[in-house]
Structure formats: structure tokens, C-alpha cells
GROMACS .gro file of C-alpha atoms in nm:
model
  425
    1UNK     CA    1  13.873   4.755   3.399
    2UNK     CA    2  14.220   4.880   3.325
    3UNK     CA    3  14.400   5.124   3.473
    4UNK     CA    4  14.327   5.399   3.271
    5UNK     CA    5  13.919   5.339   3.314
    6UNK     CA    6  13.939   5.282   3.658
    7UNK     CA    7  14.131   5.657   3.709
    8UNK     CA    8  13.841   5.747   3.492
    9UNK     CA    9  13.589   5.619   3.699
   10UNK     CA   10  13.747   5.708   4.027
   11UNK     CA   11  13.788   6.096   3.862
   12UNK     CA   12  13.412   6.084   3.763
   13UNK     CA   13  13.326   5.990   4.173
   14UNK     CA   14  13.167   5.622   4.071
   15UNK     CA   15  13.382   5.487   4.382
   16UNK     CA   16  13.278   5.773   4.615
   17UNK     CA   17  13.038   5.577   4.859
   18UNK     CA   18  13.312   5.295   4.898
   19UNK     CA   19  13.604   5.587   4.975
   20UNK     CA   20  13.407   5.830   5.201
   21UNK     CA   21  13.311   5.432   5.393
   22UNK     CA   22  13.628   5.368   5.483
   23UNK     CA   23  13.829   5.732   5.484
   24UNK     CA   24  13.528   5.944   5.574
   25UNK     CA   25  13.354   6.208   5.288
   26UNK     CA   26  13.577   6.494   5.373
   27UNK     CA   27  13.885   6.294   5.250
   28UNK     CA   28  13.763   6.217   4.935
   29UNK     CA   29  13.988   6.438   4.740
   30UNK     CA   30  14.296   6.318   4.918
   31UNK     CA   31  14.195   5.918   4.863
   32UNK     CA   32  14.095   6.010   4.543
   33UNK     CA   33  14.416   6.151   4.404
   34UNK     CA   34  14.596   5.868   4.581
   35UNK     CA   35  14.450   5.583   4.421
   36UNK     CA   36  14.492   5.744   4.144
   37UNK     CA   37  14.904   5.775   4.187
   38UNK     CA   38  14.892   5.394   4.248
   39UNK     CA   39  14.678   5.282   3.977
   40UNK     CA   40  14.964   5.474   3.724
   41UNK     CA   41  15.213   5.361   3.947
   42UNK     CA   42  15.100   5.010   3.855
   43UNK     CA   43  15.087   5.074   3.484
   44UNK     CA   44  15.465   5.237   3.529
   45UNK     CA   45  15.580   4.912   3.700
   46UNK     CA   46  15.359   4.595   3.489
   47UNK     CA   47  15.250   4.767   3.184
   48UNK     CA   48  14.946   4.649   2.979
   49UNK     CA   49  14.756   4.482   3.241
   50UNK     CA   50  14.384   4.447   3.044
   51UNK     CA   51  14.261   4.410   3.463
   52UNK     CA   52  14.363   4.521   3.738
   53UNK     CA   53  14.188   4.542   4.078
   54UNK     CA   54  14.229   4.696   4.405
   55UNK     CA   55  14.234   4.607   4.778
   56UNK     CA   56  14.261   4.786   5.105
   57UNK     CA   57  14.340   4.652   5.480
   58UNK     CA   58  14.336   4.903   5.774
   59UNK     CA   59  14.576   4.967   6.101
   60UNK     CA   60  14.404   4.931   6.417
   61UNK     CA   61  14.389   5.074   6.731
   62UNK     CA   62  14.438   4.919   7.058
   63UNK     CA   63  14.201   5.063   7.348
   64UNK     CA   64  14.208   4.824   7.587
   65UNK     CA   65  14.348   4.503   7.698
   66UNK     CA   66  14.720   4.599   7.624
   67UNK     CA   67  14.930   4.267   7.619
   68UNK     CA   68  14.625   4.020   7.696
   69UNK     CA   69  14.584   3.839   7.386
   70UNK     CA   70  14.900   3.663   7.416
   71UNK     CA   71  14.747   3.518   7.719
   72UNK     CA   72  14.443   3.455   7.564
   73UNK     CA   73  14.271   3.740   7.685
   74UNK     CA   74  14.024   3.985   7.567
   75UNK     CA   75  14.033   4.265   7.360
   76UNK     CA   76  13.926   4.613   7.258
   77UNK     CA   77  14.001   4.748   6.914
   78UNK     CA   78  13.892   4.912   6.625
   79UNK     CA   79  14.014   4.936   6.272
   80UNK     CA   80  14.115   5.302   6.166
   81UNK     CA   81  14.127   5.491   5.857
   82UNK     CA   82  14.522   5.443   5.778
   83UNK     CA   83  14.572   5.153   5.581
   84UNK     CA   84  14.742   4.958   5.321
   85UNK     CA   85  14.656   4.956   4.926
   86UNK     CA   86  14.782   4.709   4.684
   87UNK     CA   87  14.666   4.782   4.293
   88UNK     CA   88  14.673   4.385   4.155
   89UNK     CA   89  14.715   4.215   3.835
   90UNK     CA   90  14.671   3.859   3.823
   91UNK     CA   91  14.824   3.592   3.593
   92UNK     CA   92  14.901   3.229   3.607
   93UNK     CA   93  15.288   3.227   3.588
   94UNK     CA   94  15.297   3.052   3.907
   95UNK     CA   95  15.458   3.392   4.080
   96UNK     CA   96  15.385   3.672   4.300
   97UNK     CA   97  15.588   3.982   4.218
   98UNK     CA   98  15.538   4.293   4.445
   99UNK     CA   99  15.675   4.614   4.514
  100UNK     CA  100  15.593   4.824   4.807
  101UNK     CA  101  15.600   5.195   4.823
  102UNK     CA  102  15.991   5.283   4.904
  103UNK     CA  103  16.088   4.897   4.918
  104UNK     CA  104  16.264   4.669   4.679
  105UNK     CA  105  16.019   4.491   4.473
  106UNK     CA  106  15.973   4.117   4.577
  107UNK     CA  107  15.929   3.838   4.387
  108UNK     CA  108  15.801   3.476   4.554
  109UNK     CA  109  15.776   3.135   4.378
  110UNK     CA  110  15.448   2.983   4.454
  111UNK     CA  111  15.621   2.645   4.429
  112UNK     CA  112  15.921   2.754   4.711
  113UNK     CA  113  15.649   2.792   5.020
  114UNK     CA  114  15.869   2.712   5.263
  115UNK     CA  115  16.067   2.916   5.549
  116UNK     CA  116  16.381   3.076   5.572
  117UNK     CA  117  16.529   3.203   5.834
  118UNK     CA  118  16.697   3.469   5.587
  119UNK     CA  119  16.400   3.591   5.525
  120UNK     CA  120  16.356   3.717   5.898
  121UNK     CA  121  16.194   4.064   5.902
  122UNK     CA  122  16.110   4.100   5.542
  123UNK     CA  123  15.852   4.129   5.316
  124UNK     CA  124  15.902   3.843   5.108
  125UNK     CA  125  15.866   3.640   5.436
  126UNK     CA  126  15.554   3.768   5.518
  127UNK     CA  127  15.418   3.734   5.137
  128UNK     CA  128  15.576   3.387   5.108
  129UNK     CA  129  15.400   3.291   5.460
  130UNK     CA  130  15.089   3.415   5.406
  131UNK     CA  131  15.082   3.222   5.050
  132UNK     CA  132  15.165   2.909   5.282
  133UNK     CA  133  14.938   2.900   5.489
  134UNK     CA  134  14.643   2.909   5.236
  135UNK     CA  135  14.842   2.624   5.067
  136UNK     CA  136  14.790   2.454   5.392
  137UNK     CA  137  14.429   2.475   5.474
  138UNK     CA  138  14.391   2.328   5.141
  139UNK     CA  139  14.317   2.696   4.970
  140UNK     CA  140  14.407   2.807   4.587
  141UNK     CA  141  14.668   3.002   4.523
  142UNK     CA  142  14.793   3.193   4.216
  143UNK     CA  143  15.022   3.450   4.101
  144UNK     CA  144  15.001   3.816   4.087
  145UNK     CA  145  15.135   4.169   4.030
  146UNK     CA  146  15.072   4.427   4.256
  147UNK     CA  147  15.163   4.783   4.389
  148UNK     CA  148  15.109   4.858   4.702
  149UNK     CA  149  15.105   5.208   4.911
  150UNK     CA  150  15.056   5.241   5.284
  151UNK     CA  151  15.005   5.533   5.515
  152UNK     CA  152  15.010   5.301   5.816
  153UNK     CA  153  15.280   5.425   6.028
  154UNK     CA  154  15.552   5.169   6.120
  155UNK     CA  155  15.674   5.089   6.459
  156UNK     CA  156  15.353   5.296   6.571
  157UNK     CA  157  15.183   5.034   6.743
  158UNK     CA  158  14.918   5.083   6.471
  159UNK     CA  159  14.995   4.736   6.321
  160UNK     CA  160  15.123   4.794   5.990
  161UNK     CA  161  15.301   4.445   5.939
  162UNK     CA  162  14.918   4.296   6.004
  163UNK     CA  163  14.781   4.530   5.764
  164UNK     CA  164  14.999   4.418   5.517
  165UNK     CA  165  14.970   4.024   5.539
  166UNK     CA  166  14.552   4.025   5.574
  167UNK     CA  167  14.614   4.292   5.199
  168UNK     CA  168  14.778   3.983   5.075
  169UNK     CA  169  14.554   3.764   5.228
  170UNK     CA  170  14.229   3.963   5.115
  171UNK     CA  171  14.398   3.928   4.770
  172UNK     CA  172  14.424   3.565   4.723
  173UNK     CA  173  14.086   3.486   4.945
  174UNK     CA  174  13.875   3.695   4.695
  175UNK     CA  175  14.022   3.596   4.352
  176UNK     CA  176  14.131   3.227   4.403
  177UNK     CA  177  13.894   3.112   4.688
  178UNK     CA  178  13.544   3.425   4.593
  179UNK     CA  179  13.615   3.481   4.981
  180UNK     CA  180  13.585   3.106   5.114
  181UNK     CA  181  13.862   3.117   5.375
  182UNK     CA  182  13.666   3.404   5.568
  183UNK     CA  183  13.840   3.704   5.767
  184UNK     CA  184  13.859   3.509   6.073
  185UNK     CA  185  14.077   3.194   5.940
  186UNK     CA  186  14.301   3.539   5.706
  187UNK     CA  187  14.375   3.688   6.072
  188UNK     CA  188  14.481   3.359   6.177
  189UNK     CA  189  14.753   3.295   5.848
  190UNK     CA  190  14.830   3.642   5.925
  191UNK     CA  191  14.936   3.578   6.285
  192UNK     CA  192  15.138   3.294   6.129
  193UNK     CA  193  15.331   3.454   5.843
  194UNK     CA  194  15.419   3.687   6.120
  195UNK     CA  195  15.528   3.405   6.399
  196UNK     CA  196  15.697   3.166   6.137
  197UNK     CA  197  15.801   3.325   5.825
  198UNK     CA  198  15.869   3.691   5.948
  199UNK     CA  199  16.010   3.610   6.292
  200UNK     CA  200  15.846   3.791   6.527
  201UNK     CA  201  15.597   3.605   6.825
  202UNK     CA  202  15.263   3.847   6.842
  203UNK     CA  203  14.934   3.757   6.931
  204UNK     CA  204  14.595   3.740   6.687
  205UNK     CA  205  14.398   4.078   6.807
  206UNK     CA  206  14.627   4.284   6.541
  207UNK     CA  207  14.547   4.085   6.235
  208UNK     CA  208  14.183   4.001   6.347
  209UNK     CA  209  14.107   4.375   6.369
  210UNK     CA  210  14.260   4.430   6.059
  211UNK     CA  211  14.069   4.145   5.922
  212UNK     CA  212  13.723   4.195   6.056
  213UNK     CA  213  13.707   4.580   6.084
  214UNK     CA  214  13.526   4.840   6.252
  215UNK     CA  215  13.498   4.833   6.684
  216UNK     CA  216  13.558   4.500   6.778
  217UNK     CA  217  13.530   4.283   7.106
  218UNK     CA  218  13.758   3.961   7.064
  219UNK     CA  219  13.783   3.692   7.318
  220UNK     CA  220  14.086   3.480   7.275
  221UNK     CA  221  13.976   3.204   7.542
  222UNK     CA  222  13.976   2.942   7.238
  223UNK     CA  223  14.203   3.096   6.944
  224UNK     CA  224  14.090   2.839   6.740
  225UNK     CA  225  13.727   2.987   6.748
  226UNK     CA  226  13.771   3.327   6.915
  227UNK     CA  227  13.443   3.516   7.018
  228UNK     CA  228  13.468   3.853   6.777
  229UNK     CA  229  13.113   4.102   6.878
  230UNK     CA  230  13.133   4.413   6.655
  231UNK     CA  231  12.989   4.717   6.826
  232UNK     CA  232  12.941   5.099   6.705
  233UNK     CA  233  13.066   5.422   6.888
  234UNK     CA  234  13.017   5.768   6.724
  235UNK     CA  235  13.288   5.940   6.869
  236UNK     CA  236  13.178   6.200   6.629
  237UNK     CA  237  12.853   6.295   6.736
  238UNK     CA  238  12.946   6.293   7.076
  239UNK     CA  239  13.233   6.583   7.003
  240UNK     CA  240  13.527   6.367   7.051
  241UNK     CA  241  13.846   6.302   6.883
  242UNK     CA  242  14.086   5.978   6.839
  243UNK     CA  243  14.399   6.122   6.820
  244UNK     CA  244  14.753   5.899   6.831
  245UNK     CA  245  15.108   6.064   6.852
  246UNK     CA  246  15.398   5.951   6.678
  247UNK     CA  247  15.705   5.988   6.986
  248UNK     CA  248  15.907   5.901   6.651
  249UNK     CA  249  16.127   5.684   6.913
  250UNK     CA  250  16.384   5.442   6.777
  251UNK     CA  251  16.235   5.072   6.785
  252UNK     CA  252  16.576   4.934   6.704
  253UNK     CA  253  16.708   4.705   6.977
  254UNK     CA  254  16.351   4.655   7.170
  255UNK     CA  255  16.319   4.313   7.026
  256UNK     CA  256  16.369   4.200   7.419
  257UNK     CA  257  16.174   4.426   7.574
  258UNK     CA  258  15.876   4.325   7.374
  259UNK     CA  259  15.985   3.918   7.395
  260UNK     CA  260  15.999   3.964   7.775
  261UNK     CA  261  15.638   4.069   7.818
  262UNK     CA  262  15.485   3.734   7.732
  263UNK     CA  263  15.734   3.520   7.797
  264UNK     CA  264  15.735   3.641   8.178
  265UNK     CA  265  15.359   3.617   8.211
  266UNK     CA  266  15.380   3.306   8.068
  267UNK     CA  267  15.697   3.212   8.380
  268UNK     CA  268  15.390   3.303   8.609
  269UNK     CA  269  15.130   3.076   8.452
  270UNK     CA  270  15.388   2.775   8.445
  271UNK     CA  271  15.389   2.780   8.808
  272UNK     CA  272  15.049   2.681   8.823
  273UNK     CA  273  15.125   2.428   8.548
  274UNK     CA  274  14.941   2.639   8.280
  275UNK     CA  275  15.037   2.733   7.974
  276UNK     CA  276  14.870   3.098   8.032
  277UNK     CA  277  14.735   3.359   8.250
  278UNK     CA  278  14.398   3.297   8.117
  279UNK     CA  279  14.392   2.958   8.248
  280UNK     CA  280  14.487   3.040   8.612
  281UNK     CA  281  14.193   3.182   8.814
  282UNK     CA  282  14.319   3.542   8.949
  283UNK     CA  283  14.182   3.452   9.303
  284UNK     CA  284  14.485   3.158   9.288
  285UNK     CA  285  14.691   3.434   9.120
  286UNK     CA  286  14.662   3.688   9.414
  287UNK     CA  287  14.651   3.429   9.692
  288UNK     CA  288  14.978   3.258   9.551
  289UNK     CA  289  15.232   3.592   9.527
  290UNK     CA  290  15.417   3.559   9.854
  291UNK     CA  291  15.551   3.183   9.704
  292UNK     CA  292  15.606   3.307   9.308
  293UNK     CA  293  15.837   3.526   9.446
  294UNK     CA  294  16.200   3.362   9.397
  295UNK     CA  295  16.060   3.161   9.152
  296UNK     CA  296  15.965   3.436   8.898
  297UNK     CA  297  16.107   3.800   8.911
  298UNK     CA  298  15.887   4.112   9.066
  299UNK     CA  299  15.820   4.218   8.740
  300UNK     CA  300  15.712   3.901   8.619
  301UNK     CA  301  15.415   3.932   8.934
  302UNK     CA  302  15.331   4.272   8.839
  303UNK     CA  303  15.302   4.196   8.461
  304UNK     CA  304  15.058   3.920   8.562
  305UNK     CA  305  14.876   4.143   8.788
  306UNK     CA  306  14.816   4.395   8.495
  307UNK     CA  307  14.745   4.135   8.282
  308UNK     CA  308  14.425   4.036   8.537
  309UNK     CA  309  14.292   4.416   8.548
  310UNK     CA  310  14.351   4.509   8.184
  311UNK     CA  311  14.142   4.140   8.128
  312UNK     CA  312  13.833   4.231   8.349
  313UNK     CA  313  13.846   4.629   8.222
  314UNK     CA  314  13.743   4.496   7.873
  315UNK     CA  315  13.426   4.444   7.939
  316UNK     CA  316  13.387   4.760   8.169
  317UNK     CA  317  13.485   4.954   7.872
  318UNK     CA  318  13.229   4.750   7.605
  319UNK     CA  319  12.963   4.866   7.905
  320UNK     CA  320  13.037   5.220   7.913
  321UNK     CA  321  13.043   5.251   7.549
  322UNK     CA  322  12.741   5.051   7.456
  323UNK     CA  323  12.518   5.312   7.705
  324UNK     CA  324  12.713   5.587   7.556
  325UNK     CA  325  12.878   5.666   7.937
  326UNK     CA  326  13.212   5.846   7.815
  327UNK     CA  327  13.309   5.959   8.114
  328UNK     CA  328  13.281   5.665   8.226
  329UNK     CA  329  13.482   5.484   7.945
  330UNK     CA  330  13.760   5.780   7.989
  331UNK     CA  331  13.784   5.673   8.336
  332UNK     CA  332  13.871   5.330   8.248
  333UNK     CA  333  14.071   5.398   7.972
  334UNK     CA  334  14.326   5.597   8.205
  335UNK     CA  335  14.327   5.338   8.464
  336UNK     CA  336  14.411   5.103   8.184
  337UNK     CA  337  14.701   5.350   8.095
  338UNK     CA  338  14.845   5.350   8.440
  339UNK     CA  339  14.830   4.991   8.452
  340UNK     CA  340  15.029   4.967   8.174
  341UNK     CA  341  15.303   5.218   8.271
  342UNK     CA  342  15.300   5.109   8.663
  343UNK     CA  343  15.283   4.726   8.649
  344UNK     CA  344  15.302   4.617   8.326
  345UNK     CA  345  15.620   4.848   8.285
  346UNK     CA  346  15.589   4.929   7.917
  347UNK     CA  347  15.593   5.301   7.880
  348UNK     CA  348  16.034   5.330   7.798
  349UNK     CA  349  16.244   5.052   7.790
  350UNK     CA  350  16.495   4.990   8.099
  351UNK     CA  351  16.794   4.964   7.836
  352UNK     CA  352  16.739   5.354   7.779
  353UNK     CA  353  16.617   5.538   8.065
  354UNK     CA  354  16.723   5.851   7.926
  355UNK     CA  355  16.501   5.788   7.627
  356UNK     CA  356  16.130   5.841   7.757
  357UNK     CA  357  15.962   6.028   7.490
  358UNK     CA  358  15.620   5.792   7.569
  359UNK     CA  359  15.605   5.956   7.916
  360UNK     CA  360  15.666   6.319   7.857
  361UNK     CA  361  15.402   6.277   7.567
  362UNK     CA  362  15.159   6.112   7.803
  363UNK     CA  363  15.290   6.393   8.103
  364UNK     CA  364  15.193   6.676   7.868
  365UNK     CA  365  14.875   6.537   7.778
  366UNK     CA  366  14.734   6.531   8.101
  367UNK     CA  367  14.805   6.916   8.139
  368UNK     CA  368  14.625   6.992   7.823
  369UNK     CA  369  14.348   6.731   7.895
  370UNK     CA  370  14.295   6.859   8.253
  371UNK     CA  371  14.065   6.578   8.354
  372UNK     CA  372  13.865   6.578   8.047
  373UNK     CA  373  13.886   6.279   7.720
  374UNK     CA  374  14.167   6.040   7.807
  375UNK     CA  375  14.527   5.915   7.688
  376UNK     CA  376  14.727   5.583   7.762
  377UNK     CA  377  15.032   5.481   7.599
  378UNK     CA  378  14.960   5.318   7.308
  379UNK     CA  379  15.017   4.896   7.147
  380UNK     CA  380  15.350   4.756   7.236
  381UNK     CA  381  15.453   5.040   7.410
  382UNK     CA  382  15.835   5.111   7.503
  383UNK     CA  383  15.858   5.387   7.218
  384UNK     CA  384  15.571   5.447   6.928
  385UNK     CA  385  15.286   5.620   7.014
  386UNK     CA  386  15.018   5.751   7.250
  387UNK     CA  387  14.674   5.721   7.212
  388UNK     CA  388  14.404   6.005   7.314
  389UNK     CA  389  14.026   6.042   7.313
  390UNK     CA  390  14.016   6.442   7.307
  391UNK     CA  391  13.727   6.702   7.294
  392UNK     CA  392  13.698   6.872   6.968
  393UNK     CA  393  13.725   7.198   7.108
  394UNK     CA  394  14.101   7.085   7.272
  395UNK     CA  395  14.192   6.899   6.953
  396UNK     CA  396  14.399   7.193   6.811
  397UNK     CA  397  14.562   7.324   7.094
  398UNK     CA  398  14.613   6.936   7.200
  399UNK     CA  399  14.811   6.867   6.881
  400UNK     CA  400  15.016   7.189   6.868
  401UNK     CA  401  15.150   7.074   7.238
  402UNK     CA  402  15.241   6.742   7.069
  403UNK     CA  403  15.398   6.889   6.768
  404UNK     CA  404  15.617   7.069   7.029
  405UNK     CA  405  15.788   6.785   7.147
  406UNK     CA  406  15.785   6.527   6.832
  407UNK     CA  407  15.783   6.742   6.514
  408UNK     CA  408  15.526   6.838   6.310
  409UNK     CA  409  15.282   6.610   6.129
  410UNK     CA  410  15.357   6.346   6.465
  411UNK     CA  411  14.975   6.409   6.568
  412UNK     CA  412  14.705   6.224   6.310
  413UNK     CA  413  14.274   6.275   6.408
  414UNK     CA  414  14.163   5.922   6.352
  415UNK     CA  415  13.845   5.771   6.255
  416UNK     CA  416  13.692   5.438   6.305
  417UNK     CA  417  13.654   5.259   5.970
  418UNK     CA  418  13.387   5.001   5.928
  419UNK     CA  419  13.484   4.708   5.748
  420UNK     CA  420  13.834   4.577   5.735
  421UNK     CA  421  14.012   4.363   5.480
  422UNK     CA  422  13.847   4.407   5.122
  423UNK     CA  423  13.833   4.481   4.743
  424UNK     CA  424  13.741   4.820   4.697
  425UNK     CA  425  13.730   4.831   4.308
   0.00000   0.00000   0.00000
């Protein structure tokens, strides 16, 4: 269909099921209207398109095993109901031209696949790499036009840079390959765009939840073949809330802080001649501090020593929420929370002590909270955003406290969404 049938359609609630899927039924309306804005946004920007058609990736949440995939660790995450849109016309001039809500429209030749350092930390480099990498696993590829909105907040820790390269991978898998490549091998392009186009080292649990969607165990043991179990949680029924917090803190200049994480657990695991944590036995870990010490700083030790508990607490928390135990998966999800602020030292960076809007977000939630649900800081950490599992009955009062200290709007009630990259219409 065109655009004009499709806003048709959409109007006359033919795409209902799909929306109230992945946004839940009572934001219908709102999803509504909005693909509606992109769809004539589309026809604004790449008039007379006789098809266009229309994909969606999600953000994720992290809710445990903060800074263990780099270390090939394990994982739990979900994909949420903020995501990225892209409207797409295809053609066969050999070029992708895109333009992003509030961004300067991109254009990448399909025959100039390589990277450029100029292209550090831009969209064209992620667009470019992802296009790449199908090239290299021996994928088509093929030119399109596309618009694409996001409400994925960036520098949030809700992964909006992996939402964005599995859209573009979800784009060219479906048309040029009818879905061959998979949404396993997508996360995996996706963590390369990201490592060798765009610039930036990360590990694979953003773009695999993205990818895969819904609640999602990932073991990273073998990253070639990682073990991915999808579970289900009603939060709902059971009366509780996912709410993350926007600290709105300033991300510039944290490139370090976020380098140093890995790269010092990885100072540990070279002492023991391993390339990771994973790969050293946390009995040899424990048993070898006194000697690492000299050879790696305190805070390398500690980060390792996080990096052991947040592994193992995984699989408590995949326990407690498969028997529907809440309190006990609160409990775990706090200790996993002070791990991360105590050893793994993530919750402000060191550069700007006077800058700790992380900790008086997660100091105020535990006077609201007052032992019940649970809150952690949240992703990367450092400044972004905190994550909290609150009861329905505290949800107002919970995000009026917020609101207080970060502005208002900083508080979004989250839901799990079910699938993860995918054509929608």
C-alpha cells in the first residue's frame, strides 16, 4: 500500500492487534496518530512512493547482570515499549537515503561499505556498518528511503543506538534476504556497526534484546552461538510497575569512564592469562587477590568481584521470576544495585563528584519505596537513568518525587513488549 491507504487502514483500526502487541491497547490512540505523522512525513520527504512499508525495533531494559556481557557473562533483559520506527521505500538505485527525526538526512552508497573514522559517532556509520556486515556474511543488500521516528531516550541506558542498527537491520533482512539472516546473526552486525563503524566497544546483550524481544535470558559463554531462553513475567497482574528515570545527566566526556569498566576487568583476567572474567573460575579469582594487587588497581579487583556476583545473580533472578517469588526477585535486584554502586563503582563518575544525580535519584527512591518493589541504577550507569519495579498503588506518588528532582516528564511506566525487531505493516 501507499501512504495514503496505509493512514487509511491504520485510521480504520486494521493494524490494532499488531499496535496494542507491542505498545499495549490503552496506547492505541497515541501509536496510532504517530504512525500516522510518519507515514505523511515520508510522503513530505520521498513523494510518490506506490509502497511503502514499516518497521519497528524496541529499547531494552537491563535488570540484571550490569557490565557482564563484555565478559561473556549472562544476562537479564527485556525489550520495552519505546522504540524506533522507520516508514521505508525501496528502490534499486544502489543507495540508502535516510533521515531521522531532528537529524540531517543521510545518504550511504551501497558500493562505499567501508569505514571511516570520520564517521565516528554518526548515523551514517552505523547505517553504512550495518549494510557491511550483511555484505559480509554473503547477504543481499539494496537501497532504500526511509523516515524514521524514535521515542527511545538517548544516553538513557535504554539502548537507543541498538535500536536503531537492528531497524536497519530488520529492514534489509526482511526485504532482500524474507528474514534469512535471523535476529540472532542482526544482533551480532549490530554489535559490529557499533564497535567498527560507529566507534564505540559495547557488548551483544543490547542489540540481542532489541533483536529477539520480549524477557530474555542470554548466555554469552560462546558469542558465536549465545544461549538466548525467552521467559514471561506479568508484572501487570501482579500490581507492579517498571518505571525508569531520566537523571537528564550530561553523558559528554564519560567516554573513559565507560572504556575503563571492561578494559580493567579484562587487566584482571590477563593475569590469569585469559582473555575474560568468564574464563577464570571465581574460586582462583578470590583465592588470588592478595597477589593482583600491584599488578591491577583496587578498583580493577572490585570490578571483577561484582562482575562474579552480578554473573551468579542471573540465574537467582530467572528462579524467582519463573515461580512468580517477587519478593524474592526485589531482593536480588537491590543487591544487584548495590553491587553496582559499591564495587563496580558506576553510579557518578569520579571526574565529577559534585555531579551525582544517579544517587540522590536512587537515595529518594528508597524513602518512597520503604522496603517494598526495588530500584538499581540503571545500563551503563555514571549518569542516565534508574530503574524501579514499583507497586501500583506508589506509582504516582513515586513519580511526582522523581519529577522533583529531574523535571517533569523524566519518569516513563514501562511495559514489556513481546517480540523485538519486525515489520509491522
Amino acid at each position: 500500500m501507499n501512504s495514503k491507504d496505509l493512514i487509511g487502514k491504520i485510521a480504520e483500526g486494521s493494524f490494532d492487534e499488531a499496535l496494542a502487541n507491542m505498545y499495549g491497547r490503552e496506547a492505541l490512540t497515541a501509536q496510532r496518530e504517530r504512525y500516522s505523522r510518519a507515514l505523511e512525513r515520508f510522503e513530505e520527504l520521498y513523494p510518490g512512493s506506490e509502497e511503502v512499508r514499516i518497521f519497528s525495533a524496541p529499547g531494552r531494559t537491563e535488570v540484571c547482570g550490569n557490565h557482564t556481557d563484555h565478559q561473556r557473562g549472562r544476562v537479564l533483559a527485556a525489550a520495552i515499549n519505546l522504540d524506533a520506527v522507520a516508514v521505508v521505500g525501496f528502490h534499486e538505485e544502489g543507495v540508502i537515503r535516510l533521515q531521522s527525526e531532528g537529524y540531517q538526512a543521510e545518504l550511504i552508497d551501497l558500493k562505499a561499505l567501508q569505514a571511516d573514522e570520520a564517521e565516528h559517532g554518526t548515523t551514517a556509520a552505523l547505517i553504512r556498518g550495518m549494510a557491511a556486515q550483511f555484505a559480509e556474511l554473503g547477504c543481499n543488500i539494496g537501497g532504500f528511503n526511509a523516515y524514521v521516528t524514535s521515542d527511545v531516550l538517548g544516553g538513557s541506558g535504554l539502548s537507543s543506538s541498538a535500536a536503531f542498527e537492528v531497524l536497519v537491520g530488520t529492514i534489509l533482512d526482511e526485504y532482500y534476504n524474507d528474514g534469512r539472516a535471523g535476529a540472532v546473526e542482526i544482533a551480532k552486525m549490530g554489535q559490529l556497526a557499533e564497535n567498527h563503524y560507529f566507534g564505540k566497544k559495547c557488548g551483544l546483550m543490547d542489540q540481542m534484546v532489541s533483536s529477539v524481544g520480549g524477557f530474555v535470558f542470554i548466555d554469552f559463554a560462546d558469542t558465536r552461538k549465545p544461549v538466548i531462553e525467552k521467559h514471561t513475567c506479568d508484572f501487570a497482574a501482579a500490581g507492579i510497575s517498571l518505571c525508569i528515570t531520566d537523571t537528564k545527566g550530561s553523558h559528554a566526556d564519560l567516554t573513559p569512564d565507560y572504556v575503563a569498566v571492561p578494559s580493567e576487568m579484562k587487566a584482571v583476567a590477563a593475569c590469569f592469562g585469559k582473555e575474560v572474567l568468564r574464563e577464570v573460575p571465581e574460586q582462583e579469582f578470590f583465592a588470588a587477590i592478595g597477589s593482583l594487587r600491584g599488578k591491577v588497581s583496587d578498583r580493577a579487583i572490585l570490578r571483577a568481584a561484582h562482575f562474579y556476583g552480578d554473573d551468579a545473580r542471573v540465574a537467582k533472578e530467572v528462579e524467582a521470576l519463573d515461580a512468580a517469588d517477587f519478593q524474592r526477585f526485589f531482593d536480588l535486584v537491590k543487591e544487584s544495585g548495590n553491587s553496582s554502586a559499591r564495587w563496580l563503582q558506576n553510579v557518578y563518575s569520579i571526574k565529577k563528584p559534585e555531579e551525582q544525580g544517579v544517587s540522590l535519584g536512587l537515595m529518594v527512591s528508597e524513602k518512597v519505596l520503604a522496603g517494598r518493589g526495588a530500584y538499581r541504577v540503571h545500563g551503563g550507569g555514571f549518569a542516565g537513568t534508574i530503574q524501579a519495579f514499583v507497586p501500583d498503588e506508589l506509582v504516582e506518588e513515586y513519580a511526582a518525587a522523581m519529577e522533583s528532582l529531574f523535571g517533569e516528564g523524566c519518569c516513563y511506566r514501562l511495559k514489556i513488549r513481546p517480540v523485538g525487531g519486525v515489520r509491522v505493516m
